[in-house]
């Protein structure tokens, strides 16, 4: 938000400077040169100088908005726009990273659910045949434990830990 107001300031600053100079020139005319104006001596000189002053400052104002100008207005606006683009790209990168992390989490959860489904099916086979499982081993538990450790959400991690502990008790005890 600060970059927006800085950019706005650099867009308004030249206009304000021209208005201040014009206001000061009017005050000088009103205070110092008004009597000479009424006598008619300075009418042409004042009109020409005031017109040239307005034209000069208007040209400076327009030239100041150019990015190649030596005056800082246009180059400052260009710099602030570049900063805004950088901030926008950083936000997009953070959002993309967040989406990638969420997809990774979902993939891990799908793998863990598939492992739990496999354990459930294997438990049915072991109970019916009254045999020992060859699929559900300590290595299987350690592989799934590594997947559980990759989860970032603590409640999900604890939930899967508890579910796999109950599977461990059913198979290895």
CSV table of N, CA and C in Angstrom, one decimal:
chain,number,residue,atom,x,y,z
A,1,UNK,N,0.8,-1.2,0.0
A,1,UNK,CA,0.0,0.0,0.0
A,1,UNK,C,0.9,1.3,0.0
A,2,UNK,N,2.0,1.2,0.7
A,2,UNK,CA,2.9,2.3,0.7
A,2,UNK,C,3.4,2.7,-0.7
A,3,UNK,N,3.7,1.7,-1.5
A,3,UNK,CA,4.2,2.0,-2.8
A,3,UNK,C,3.1,2.7,-3.7
A,4,UNK,N,1.9,2.4,-3.4
A,4,UNK,CA,0.8,3.0,-4.2
A,4,UNK,C,0.8,4.5,-3.8
A,5,UNK,N,0.9,4.8,-2.5
A,5,UNK,CA,0.9,6.3,-2.1
A,5,UNK,C,2.1,7.0,-2.6
A,6,UNK,N,3.3,6.3,-2.6
A,6,UNK,CA,4.5,6.9,-3.1
A,6,UNK,C,4.3,7.3,-4.6
A,7,UNK,N,3.8,6.3,-5.3
A,7,UNK,CA,3.6,6.6,-6.7
A,7,UNK,C,2.6,7.7,-6.9
A,8,UNK,N,1.5,7.8,-6.1
A,8,UNK,CA,0.6,8.8,-6.2
A,8,UNK,C,1.2,10.2,-5.9
A,9,UNK,N,2.1,10.2,-4.9
A,9,UNK,CA,2.7,11.4,-4.5
A,9,UNK,C,3.6,11.9,-5.7
A,10,UNK,N,4.4,11.0,-6.3
A,10,UNK,CA,5.2,11.5,-7.4
A,10,UNK,C,4.4,11.9,-8.7
A,11,UNK,N,3.2,11.5,-8.7
A,11,UNK,CA,2.3,11.9,-9.8
A,11,UNK,C,1.7,13.3,-9.5
A,12,UNK,N,1.5,13.6,-8.2
A,12,UNK,CA,0.8,14.8,-7.8
A,12,UNK,C,1.9,15.9,-7.6
A,13,UNK,N,3.1,15.6,-7.2
A,13,UNK,CA,4.1,16.6,-6.8
A,13,UNK,C,4.4,17.6,-7.9
A,14,UNK,N,4.6,17.2,-9.1
A,14,UNK,CA,4.8,18.2,-10.2
A,14,UNK,C,3.7,19.2,-10.3
A,15,UNK,N,2.5,18.7,-10.3
A,15,UNK,CA,1.3,19.6,-10.4
A,15,UNK,C,1.2,20.6,-9.3
A,16,UNK,N,1.5,20.1,-8.1
A,16,UNK,CA,1.5,20.9,-6.9
A,16,UNK,C,2.6,22.0,-7.0
A,17,UNK,N,3.8,21.6,-7.5
A,17,UNK,CA,4.8,22.6,-7.6
A,17,UNK,C,4.5,23.7,-8.6
A,18,UNK,N,3.9,23.3,-9.7
A,18,UNK,CA,3.4,24.3,-10.7
A,18,UNK,C,2.4,25.3,-10.1
A,19,UNK,N,1.4,24.7,-9.3
A,19,UNK,CA,0.4,25.5,-8.7
A,19,UNK,C,1.0,26.4,-7.6
A,20,UNK,N,2.0,26.0,-6.9
A,20,UNK,CA,2.6,26.8,-5.9
A,20,UNK,C,3.4,28.0,-6.5
A,21,UNK,N,4.1,27.7,-7.6
A,21,UNK,CA,4.8,28.8,-8.3
A,21,UNK,C,3.8,29.8,-8.9
A,22,UNK,N,2.8,29.3,-9.5
A,22,UNK,CA,1.8,30.2,-10.0
A,22,UNK,C,1.1,31.0,-8.9
A,23,UNK,N,0.8,30.4,-7.8
A,23,UNK,CA,0.3,31.2,-6.7
A,23,UNK,C,1.2,32.2,-6.1
A,24,UNK,N,2.5,31.8,-6.0
A,24,UNK,CA,3.5,32.8,-5.5
A,24,UNK,C,3.6,34.0,-6.5
A,25,UNK,N,3.6,33.7,-7.8
A,25,UNK,CA,3.8,34.7,-8.8
A,25,UNK,C,2.5,35.7,-8.7
A,26,UNK,N,1.4,35.1,-8.5
A,26,UNK,CA,0.2,35.9,-8.3
A,26,UNK,C,0.3,36.8,-7.1
A,27,UNK,N,0.7,36.3,-6.0
A,27,UNK,CA,0.9,37.1,-4.8
A,27,UNK,C,1.9,38.2,-5.0
A,28,UNK,N,3.0,37.9,-5.6
A,28,UNK,CA,4.0,38.9,-5.9
A,28,UNK,C,3.4,40.0,-6.8
A,29,UNK,N,2.6,39.6,-7.8
A,29,UNK,CA,2.0,40.6,-8.7
A,29,UNK,C,1.0,41.4,-7.9
A,30,UNK,N,0.2,40.8,-7.0
A,30,UNK,CA,-0.8,41.5,-6.3
A,30,UNK,C,-0.2,42.5,-5.3
A,31,UNK,N,0.8,42.1,-4.6
A,31,UNK,CA,1.4,42.9,-3.6
A,31,UNK,C,2.3,44.0,-4.2
A,32,UNK,N,3.2,43.6,-5.1
A,32,UNK,CA,4.3,44.6,-5.5
A,32,UNK,C,3.9,45.3,-6.8
A,33,UNK,N,3.3,44.6,-7.7
A,33,UNK,CA,3.2,45.2,-9.1
A,33,UNK,C,1.8,45.7,-9.4
A,34,UNK,N,0.9,45.6,-8.5
A,34,UNK,CA,-0.5,46.0,-8.8
A,34,UNK,C,-0.6,47.5,-9.1
A,35,UNK,N,0.1,48.3,-8.4
A,35,UNK,CA,0.0,49.8,-8.7
A,35,UNK,C,0.5,50.1,-10.1
A,36,UNK,N,1.7,49.4,-10.4
A,36,UNK,CA,2.2,49.7,-11.8
A,36,UNK,C,1.3,49.1,-12.8
A,37,UNK,N,0.6,48.1,-12.5
A,37,UNK,CA,-0.4,47.5,-13.5
A,37,UNK,C,-1.5,48.5,-13.8
A,38,UNK,N,-2.0,49.1,-12.7
A,38,UNK,CA,-3.1,50.1,-12.9
A,38,UNK,C,-2.6,51.3,-13.7
A,39,UNK,N,-1.4,51.7,-13.6
A,39,UNK,CA,-0.9,52.8,-14.3
A,39,UNK,C,-0.6,52.4,-15.8
A,40,UNK,N,-0.6,51.1,-16.1
A,40,UNK,CA,-0.4,50.7,-17.5
A,40,UNK,C,1.0,50.4,-17.9
A,41,UNK,N,1.9,50.7,-17.1
A,41,UNK,CA,3.3,50.5,-17.5
A,41,UNK,C,3.7,49.0,-17.6
A,42,UNK,N,3.2,48.2,-16.8
A,42,UNK,CA,3.7,46.8,-16.8
A,42,UNK,C,2.7,45.8,-17.4
A,43,UNK,N,1.7,46.3,-18.0
A,43,UNK,CA,0.7,45.4,-18.5
A,43,UNK,C,1.3,44.4,-19.5
A,44,UNK,N,2.0,44.8,-20.5
A,44,UNK,CA,2.5,43.9,-21.5
A,44,UNK,C,3.6,43.0,-20.9
A,45,UNK,N,4.5,43.6,-20.2
A,45,UNK,CA,5.6,42.9,-19.6
A,45,UNK,C,5.1,41.8,-18.6
A,46,UNK,N,4.2,42.2,-17.8
A,46,UNK,CA,3.6,41.2,-16.8
A,46,UNK,C,2.9,40.1,-17.5
A,47,UNK,N,2.1,40.4,-18.5
A,47,UNK,CA,1.3,39.4,-19.2
A,47,UNK,C,2.2,38.4,-20.0
A,48,UNK,N,3.3,39.0,-20.6
A,48,UNK,CA,4.2,38.1,-21.3
A,48,UNK,C,5.0,37.2,-20.3
A,49,UNK,N,5.5,37.8,-19.3
A,49,UNK,CA,6.3,37.0,-18.3
A,49,UNK,C,5.4,36.0,-17.6
A,50,UNK,N,4.2,36.3,-17.3
A,50,UNK,CA,3.3,35.4,-16.6
A,50,UNK,C,3.0,34.2,-17.6
A,51,UNK,N,2.7,34.6,-18.8
A,51,UNK,CA,2.4,33.5,-19.8
A,51,UNK,C,3.6,32.6,-20.1
A,52,UNK,N,4.8,33.2,-20.2
A,52,UNK,CA,6.0,32.4,-20.4
A,52,UNK,C,6.3,31.5,-19.2
A,53,UNK,N,6.0,32.1,-18.0
A,53,UNK,CA,6.2,31.3,-16.8
A,53,UNK,C,5.3,30.1,-16.7
A,54,UNK,N,4.0,30.3,-17.1
A,54,UNK,CA,3.1,29.2,-17.1
A,54,UNK,C,3.5,28.2,-18.1
A,55,UNK,N,3.9,28.6,-19.3
A,55,UNK,CA,4.3,27.7,-20.4
A,55,UNK,C,5.5,26.9,-20.0
A,56,UNK,N,6.5,27.6,-19.4
A,56,UNK,CA,7.7,27.0,-19.0
A,56,UNK,C,7.5,25.9,-17.9
A,57,UNK,N,6.7,26.2,-16.9
A,57,UNK,CA,6.4,25.2,-15.9
A,57,UNK,C,5.5,24.1,-16.4
A,58,UNK,N,4.7,24.4,-17.3
A,58,UNK,CA,3.9,23.3,-17.9
A,58,UNK,C,4.7,22.3,-18.7
A,59,UNK,N,5.7,22.9,-19.5
A,59,UNK,CA,6.6,22.0,-20.2
A,59,UNK,C,7.5,21.2,-19.3
A,60,UNK,N,8.0,21.9,-18.2
A,60,UNK,CA,8.8,21.1,-17.2
A,60,UNK,C,7.9,20.0,-16.6
A,61,UNK,N,6.7,20.3,-16.4
A,61,UNK,CA,5.8,19.3,-15.8
A,61,UNK,C,5.6,18.1,-16.7
A,62,UNK,N,5.4,18.4,-18.0
A,62,UNK,CA,5.2,17.3,-19.0
A,62,UNK,C,6.5,16.5,-19.2
A,63,UNK,N,7.6,17.2,-19.2
A,63,UNK,CA,8.9,16.5,-19.4
A,63,UNK,C,9.3,15.7,-18.2
A,64,UNK,N,8.8,16.1,-17.0
A,64,UNK,CA,9.2,15.4,-15.8
A,64,UNK,C,8.5,14.1,-15.7
A,65,UNK,N,7.4,13.8,-16.4
A,65,UNK,CA,6.8,12.5,-16.4
A,65,UNK,C,7.5,11.5,-17.3
A,66,UNK,N,8.3,11.9,-18.2
A,66,UNK,CA,9.1,11.0,-19.0
A,66,UNK,C,10.1,10.2,-18.2
A,67,UNK,N,10.2,8.9,-18.5
A,67,UNK,CA,11.2,8.1,-17.7
A,67,UNK,C,12.6,8.4,-18.1
A,68,UNK,N,12.9,9.1,-19.3
A,68,UNK,CA,14.2,9.4,-19.7
A,68,UNK,C,14.6,10.8,-19.2
A,69,UNK,N,13.7,11.5,-18.5
A,69,UNK,CA,14.0,12.9,-18.1
A,69,UNK,C,15.0,12.9,-17.0
A,70,UNK,N,15.7,14.0,-16.9
A,70,UNK,CA,16.6,14.3,-15.7
A,70,UNK,C,15.8,14.6,-14.5
A,71,UNK,N,14.6,15.1,-14.7
A,71,UNK,CA,13.7,15.4,-13.5
A,71,UNK,C,13.2,14.1,-12.9
A,72,UNK,N,13.1,14.0,-11.6
A,72,UNK,CA,12.8,12.8,-11.0
A,72,UNK,C,11.4,12.2,-11.1
A,73,UNK,N,10.5,12.9,-11.6
A,73,UNK,CA,9.1,12.5,-11.5
A,73,UNK,C,8.8,11.2,-12.3
A,74,UNK,N,9.2,11.1,-13.5
A,74,UNK,CA,8.9,10.0,-14.3
A,74,UNK,C,9.7,8.8,-13.9
A,75,UNK,N,11.0,9.0,-13.6
A,75,UNK,CA,11.9,7.9,-13.2
A,75,UNK,C,11.5,7.4,-11.9
A,76,UNK,N,11.0,8.2,-10.9
A,76,UNK,CA,10.5,7.7,-9.6
A,76,UNK,C,9.3,6.9,-9.8
A,77,UNK,N,8.4,7.3,-10.7
A,77,UNK,CA,7.2,6.6,-10.9
A,77,UNK,C,7.5,5.2,-11.6
A,78,UNK,N,8.5,5.2,-12.5
A,78,UNK,CA,8.9,4.0,-13.1
A,78,UNK,C,9.6,3.0,-12.1
A,79,UNK,N,10.4,3.6,-11.1
A,79,UNK,CA,11.0,2.8,-10.1
A,79,UNK,C,10.0,2.2,-9.2
A,80,UNK,N,9.0,3.0,-8.8
A,80,UNK,CA,7.9,2.5,-7.9
A,80,UNK,C,7.1,1.4,-8.6
A,81,UNK,N,6.8,1.6,-9.9
A,81,UNK,CA,6.1,0.6,-10.6
A,81,UNK,C,6.9,-0.8,-10.7
A,82,UNK,N,8.2,-0.6,-10.8
A,82,UNK,CA,9.0,-1.8,-10.8
A,82,UNK,C,9.0,-2.5,-9.5
A,83,UNK,N,9.0,-1.7,-8.4
A,83,UNK,CA,8.9,-2.3,-7.1
A,83,UNK,C,7.6,-3.0,-6.9
A,84,UNK,N,6.5,-2.4,-7.4
A,84,UNK,CA,5.2,-3.0,-7.3
A,84,UNK,C,5.2,-4.3,-8.0
A,85,UNK,N,5.8,-4.4,-9.2
A,85,UNK,CA,5.9,-5.6,-9.9
A,85,UNK,C,6.6,-6.7,-9.2
A,86,UNK,N,7.7,-6.3,-8.5
A,86,UNK,CA,8.5,-7.2,-7.7
A,86,UNK,C,7.7,-7.8,-6.6
A,87,UNK,N,7.0,-6.9,-5.9
A,87,UNK,CA,6.2,-7.4,-4.8
A,87,UNK,C,5.1,-8.3,-5.3
A,88,UNK,N,4.5,-8.0,-6.4
A,88,UNK,CA,3.5,-8.9,-7.0
A,88,UNK,C,4.0,-10.2,-7.3
A,89,UNK,N,5.2,-10.3,-7.9
A,89,UNK,CA,5.8,-11.6,-8.3
A,89,UNK,C,6.1,-12.4,-7.0
A,90,UNK,N,6.6,-11.7,-6.0
A,90,UNK,CA,6.9,-12.4,-4.7
A,90,UNK,C,5.6,-13.0,-4.1
A,91,UNK,N,4.5,-12.2,-4.2
A,91,UNK,CA,3.3,-12.8,-3.7
A,91,UNK,C,2.8,-14.0,-4.5
A,92,UNK,N,3.0,-13.9,-5.8
A,92,UNK,CA,2.6,-15.0,-6.6
A,92,UNK,C,3.4,-16.2,-6.4
A,93,UNK,N,4.7,-16.0,-6.1
A,93,UNK,CA,5.6,-17.1,-5.8
A,93,UNK,C,5.2,-17.8,-4.5
A,94,UNK,N,4.9,-17.0,-3.5
A,94,UNK,CA,4.5,-17.5,-2.2
A,94,UNK,C,3.2,-18.3,-2.4
A,95,UNK,N,2.3,-17.8,-3.2
A,95,UNK,CA,1.0,-18.5,-3.4
A,95,UNK,C,1.2,-19.8,-4.1
A,96,UNK,N,2.1,-19.8,-5.1
A,96,UNK,CA,2.4,-21.0,-5.8
A,96,UNK,C,3.1,-22.0,-4.9
A,97,UNK,N,4.0,-21.6,-4.0
A,97,UNK,CA,4.6,-22.5,-3.0
A,97,UNK,C,3.6,-23.0,-2.1
A,98,UNK,N,2.6,-22.2,-1.7
A,98,UNK,CA,1.6,-22.7,-0.8
A,98,UNK,C,0.7,-23.7,-1.4
A,99,UNK,N,0.4,-23.5,-2.7
A,99,UNK,CA,-0.4,-24.5,-3.4
A,99,UNK,C,0.3,-25.8,-3.6
A,100,UNK,N,1.6,-25.7,-3.9
A,100,UNK,CA,2.5,-26.9,-4.1
A,100,UNK,C,2.5,-27.7,-2.7
A,101,UNK,N,2.7,-27.0,-1.6
A,101,UNK,CA,2.7,-27.6,-0.3
A,101,UNK,C,1.4,-28.3,0.0
A,102,UNK,N,0.3,-27.7,-0.4
A,102,UNK,CA,-1.0,-28.3,-0.1
A,102,UNK,C,-1.2,-29.5,-1.0
A,103,UNK,N,-0.7,-29.5,-2.2
A,103,UNK,CA,-0.8,-30.7,-3.1
A,103,UNK,C,0.0,-31.8,-2.6
A,104,UNK,N,1.2,-31.5,-2.0
A,104,UNK,CA,2.1,-32.5,-1.5
A,104,UNK,C,1.4,-33.1,-0.2
A,105,UNK,N,0.8,-32.3,0.6
A,105,UNK,CA,0.1,-32.8,1.8
A,105,UNK,C,-1.0,-33.7,1.4
A,106,UNK,N,-1.8,-33.3,0.4
A,106,UNK,CA,-2.9,-34.2,-0.1
A,106,UNK,C,-2.4,-35.5,-0.7
A,107,UNK,N,-1.2,-35.4,-1.4
A,107,UNK,CA,-0.7,-36.7,-1.9
A,107,UNK,C,-0.2,-37.6,-0.8
A,108,UNK,N,0.4,-37.0,0.3
A,108,UNK,CA,0.8,-37.9,1.4
A,108,UNK,C,-0.4,-38.5,2.1
A,109,UNK,N,-1.4,-37.7,2.3
A,109,UNK,CA,-2.6,-38.2,2.9
A,109,UNK,C,-3.3,-39.3,2.1
A,110,UNK,N,-3.3,-39.2,0.8
A,110,UNK,CA,-3.8,-40.3,-0.1
A,110,UNK,C,-2.9,-41.5,0.1
A,111,UNK,N,-1.6,-41.4,0.2
A,111,UNK,CA,-0.8,-42.6,0.3
A,111,UNK,C,-1.0,-43.2,1.7
A,112,UNK,N,-1.2,-42.4,2.7
A,112,UNK,CA,-1.4,-43.0,4.0
A,112,UNK,C,-2.8,-43.7,4.1
A,113,UNK,N,-3.8,-43.1,3.5
A,113,UNK,CA,-5.1,-43.7,3.4
A,113,UNK,C,-5.1,-45.0,2.7
A,114,UNK,N,-4.3,-45.0,1.6
A,114,UNK,CA,-4.1,-46.3,0.8
A,114,UNK,C,-3.4,-47.3,1.7
A,115,UNK,N,-2.5,-46.9,2.5
A,115,UNK,CA,-1.8,-47.9,3.3
A,115,UNK,C,-2.7,-48.4,4.4
A,116,UNK,N,-3.6,-47.5,4.9
A,116,UNK,CA,-4.5,-48.0,5.9
A,116,UNK,C,-5.5,-48.9,5.3
A,117,UNK,N,-6.0,-48.7,4.1
A,117,UNK,CA,-6.9,-49.6,3.4
A,117,UNK,C,-6.2,-50.9,3.2
A,118,UNK,N,-5.0,-50.9,2.8
A,118,UNK,CA,-4.2,-52.2,2.6
A,118,UNK,C,-4.1,-52.9,3.9
A,119,UNK,N,-3.9,-52.2,5.0
A,119,UNK,CA,-3.8,-52.9,6.3
A,119,UNK,C,-5.1,-53.5,6.7
A,120,UNK,N,-6.2,-52.8,6.4
A,120,UNK,CA,-7.6,-53.3,6.7
A,120,UNK,C,-7.8,-54.6,5.9
A,121,UNK,N,-7.6,-54.6,4.6
A,121,UNK,CA,-7.8,-55.7,3.8
A,121,UNK,C,-6.9,-56.9,4.3
A,122,UNK,N,-5.6,-56.6,4.6
A,122,UNK,CA,-4.7,-57.6,5.0
A,122,UNK,C,-5.1,-58.2,6.4
A,123,UNK,N,-5.7,-57.4,7.2
A,123,UNK,CA,-6.2,-57.8,8.5
A,123,UNK,C,-7.3,-58.8,8.3
A,124,UNK,N,-8.2,-58.6,7.4
A,124,UNK,CA,-9.3,-59.5,7.1
A,124,UNK,C,-8.8,-60.8,6.6
A,125,UNK,N,-7.7,-60.8,5.8
A,125,UNK,CA,-7.1,-62.0,5.2
A,125,UNK,C,-6.4,-62.8,6.4
A,126,UNK,N,-5.7,-62.1,7.2
A,126,UNK,CA,-5.0,-62.7,8.3
A,126,UNK,C,-5.9,-63.4,9.3
A,127,UNK,N,-7.0,-62.7,9.6
A,127,UNK,CA,-8.0,-63.3,10.6
A,127,UNK,C,-8.7,-64.5,10.0
A,128,UNK,N,-9.1,-64.4,8.7
A,128,UNK,CA,-9.7,-65.6,8.1
A,128,UNK,C,-8.8,-66.8,8.0
A,129,UNK,N,-7.6,-66.6,7.5
A,129,UNK,CA,-6.6,-67.7,7.3
A,129,UNK,C,-5.8,-68.0,8.5
A,130,UNK,N,-5.9,-67.2,9.6
A,130,UNK,CA,-5.2,-67.4,10.8
A,130,UNK,C,-3.7,-67.6,10.5
A,131,UNK,N,-3.1,-66.6,9.7
A,131,UNK,CA,-1.7,-66.6,9.4
A,131,UNK,C,-1.0,-65.3,9.7
A,132,UNK,N,0.2,-65.2,9.4
A,132,UNK,CA,1.0,-64.0,9.6
A,132,UNK,C,1.1,-63.2,8.3
A,133,UNK,N,1.0,-61.9,8.4
A,133,UNK,CA,1.0,-61.0,7.3
A,133,UNK,C,2.4,-60.9,6.8
A,134,UNK,N,2.6,-60.9,5.5
A,134,UNK,CA,3.9,-60.7,4.9
A,134,UNK,C,4.0,-59.3,4.3
A,135,UNK,N,2.9,-58.6,4.2
A,135,UNK,CA,2.9,-57.2,3.7
A,135,UNK,C,3.1,-56.2,4.8
A,136,UNK,N,2.5,-56.4,6.0
A,136,UNK,CA,2.5,-55.5,7.1
A,136,UNK,C,3.7,-55.9,7.9
A,137,UNK,N,4.8,-55.2,7.8
A,137,UNK,CA,6.0,-55.5,8.5
A,137,UNK,C,6.6,-54.2,9.2
A,138,UNK,N,7.7,-54.3,9.9
A,138,UNK,CA,8.3,-53.2,10.5
A,138,UNK,C,8.7,-52.2,9.5
A,139,UNK,N,9.2,-52.7,8.4
A,139,UNK,CA,9.6,-51.8,7.3
A,139,UNK,C,8.5,-51.0,6.7
A,140,UNK,N,7.3,-51.6,6.6
A,140,UNK,CA,6.1,-51.0,6.1
A,140,UNK,C,5.7,-49.9,7.1
A,141,UNK,N,5.8,-50.2,8.4
A,141,UNK,CA,5.5,-49.1,9.4
A,141,UNK,C,6.5,-48.0,9.4
A,142,UNK,N,7.8,-48.3,9.2
A,142,UNK,CA,8.8,-47.2,9.1
A,142,UNK,C,8.6,-46.3,7.9
A,143,UNK,N,8.2,-46.9,6.8
A,143,UNK,CA,8.0,-46.1,5.6
A,143,UNK,C,6.8,-45.2,5.8
A,144,UNK,N,5.7,-45.7,6.4
A,144,UNK,CA,4.6,-44.9,6.6
A,144,UNK,C,4.8,-43.8,7.7
A,145,UNK,N,5.7,-44.2,8.7
A,145,UNK,CA,6.1,-43.2,9.7
A,145,UNK,C,6.8,-42.0,9.1
A,146,UNK,N,7.6,-42.3,8.1
A,146,UNK,CA,8.3,-41.2,7.4
A,146,UNK,C,7.3,-40.3,6.7
A,147,UNK,N,6.3,-40.9,6.1
A,147,UNK,CA,5.3,-40.1,5.4
A,147,UNK,C,4.5,-39.3,6.5
A,148,UNK,N,4.2,-39.9,7.6
A,148,UNK,CA,3.5,-39.1,8.7
A,148,UNK,C,4.4,-37.9,9.2
A,149,UNK,N,5.7,-38.1,9.3
A,149,UNK,CA,6.5,-37.1,9.7
A,149,UNK,C,6.6,-35.9,8.7
A,150,UNK,N,6.3,-36.1,7.5
A,150,UNK,CA,6.3,-35.1,6.5
A,150,UNK,C,5.1,-34.2,6.5
A,151,UNK,N,4.0,-34.6,7.3
A,151,UNK,CA,2.8,-33.8,7.4
A,151,UNK,C,3.1,-32.5,8.2
A,152,UNK,N,2.6,-31.4,7.8
A,152,UNK,CA,2.9,-30.2,8.6
A,152,UNK,C,1.8,-29.9,9.6
A,153,UNK,N,0.6,-30.4,9.4
A,153,UNK,CA,-0.4,-30.1,10.4
A,153,UNK,C,-0.3,-31.1,11.6
A,154,UNK,N,-0.2,-30.6,12.8
A,154,UNK,CA,0.0,-31.4,14.0
A,154,UNK,C,-1.2,-32.4,14.2
A,155,UNK,N,-2.4,-31.9,14.1
A,155,UNK,CA,-3.5,-32.7,14.3
A,155,UNK,C,-3.6,-33.9,13.3
A,156,UNK,N,-3.3,-33.6,12.1
A,156,UNK,CA,-3.3,-34.7,11.1
A,156,UNK,C,-2.2,-35.7,11.4
A,157,UNK,N,-1.1,-35.2,11.8
A,157,UNK,CA,0.0,-36.1,12.2
A,157,UNK,C,-0.3,-37.0,13.4
A,158,UNK,N,-0.9,-36.4,14.4
A,158,UNK,CA,-1.3,-37.2,15.6
A,158,UNK,C,-2.4,-38.2,15.2
A,159,UNK,N,-3.4,-37.8,14.4
A,159,UNK,CA,-4.4,-38.7,13.9
A,159,UNK,C,-3.9,-39.9,13.2
A,160,UNK,N,-3.0,-39.7,12.3
A,160,UNK,CA,-2.4,-40.8,11.5
A,160,UNK,C,-1.5,-41.7,12.4
A,161,UNK,N,-0.8,-41.0,13.4
A,161,UNK,CA,0.0,-41.8,14.3
A,161,UNK,C,-0.8,-42.7,15.1
A,162,UNK,N,-2.0,-42.2,15.6
A,162,UNK,CA,-2.9,-43.1,16.4
A,162,UNK,C,-3.4,-44.2,15.6
A,163,UNK,N,-3.8,-43.9,14.4
A,163,UNK,CA,-4.4,-45.0,13.5
A,163,UNK,C,-3.4,-46.0,13.2
A,164,UNK,N,-2.1,-45.6,12.9
A,164,UNK,CA,-1.1,-46.6,12.6
A,164,UNK,C,-0.7,-47.4,13.8
A,165,UNK,N,-0.7,-46.8,15.0
A,165,UNK,CA,-0.4,-47.5,16.2
A,165,UNK,C,-1.5,-48.6,16.5
A,166,UNK,N,-2.7,-48.3,16.2
A,166,UNK,CA,-3.7,-49.4,16.3
A,166,UNK,C,-3.5,-50.5,15.3
A,167,UNK,N,-3.1,-50.2,14.1
A,167,UNK,CA,-2.7,-51.2,13.1
A,167,UNK,C,-1.5,-52.0,13.6
A,168,UNK,N,-0.5,-51.3,14.2
A,168,UNK,CA,0.7,-52.0,14.7
A,168,UNK,C,0.3,-53.0,15.8
A,169,UNK,N,-0.6,-52.5,16.7
A,169,UNK,CA,-1.1,-53.4,17.8
A,169,UNK,C,-1.8,-54.7,17.2
A,170,UNK,N,-2.6,-54.5,16.2
A,170,UNK,CA,-3.3,-55.6,15.6
A,170,UNK,C,-2.4,-56.6,14.9
A,171,UNK,N,-1.4,-56.1,14.3
A,171,UNK,CA,-0.5,-57.0,13.5
A,171,UNK,C,0.7,-57.6,14.2
A,172,UNK,N,1.3,-56.7,15.0
A,172,UNK,CA,2.6,-57.2,15.6
A,172,UNK,C,2.5,-57.7,17.0
A,173,UNK,N,1.3,-57.6,17.6
A,173,UNK,CA,1.2,-58.1,19.0
A,173,UNK,C,0.4,-59.3,19.1
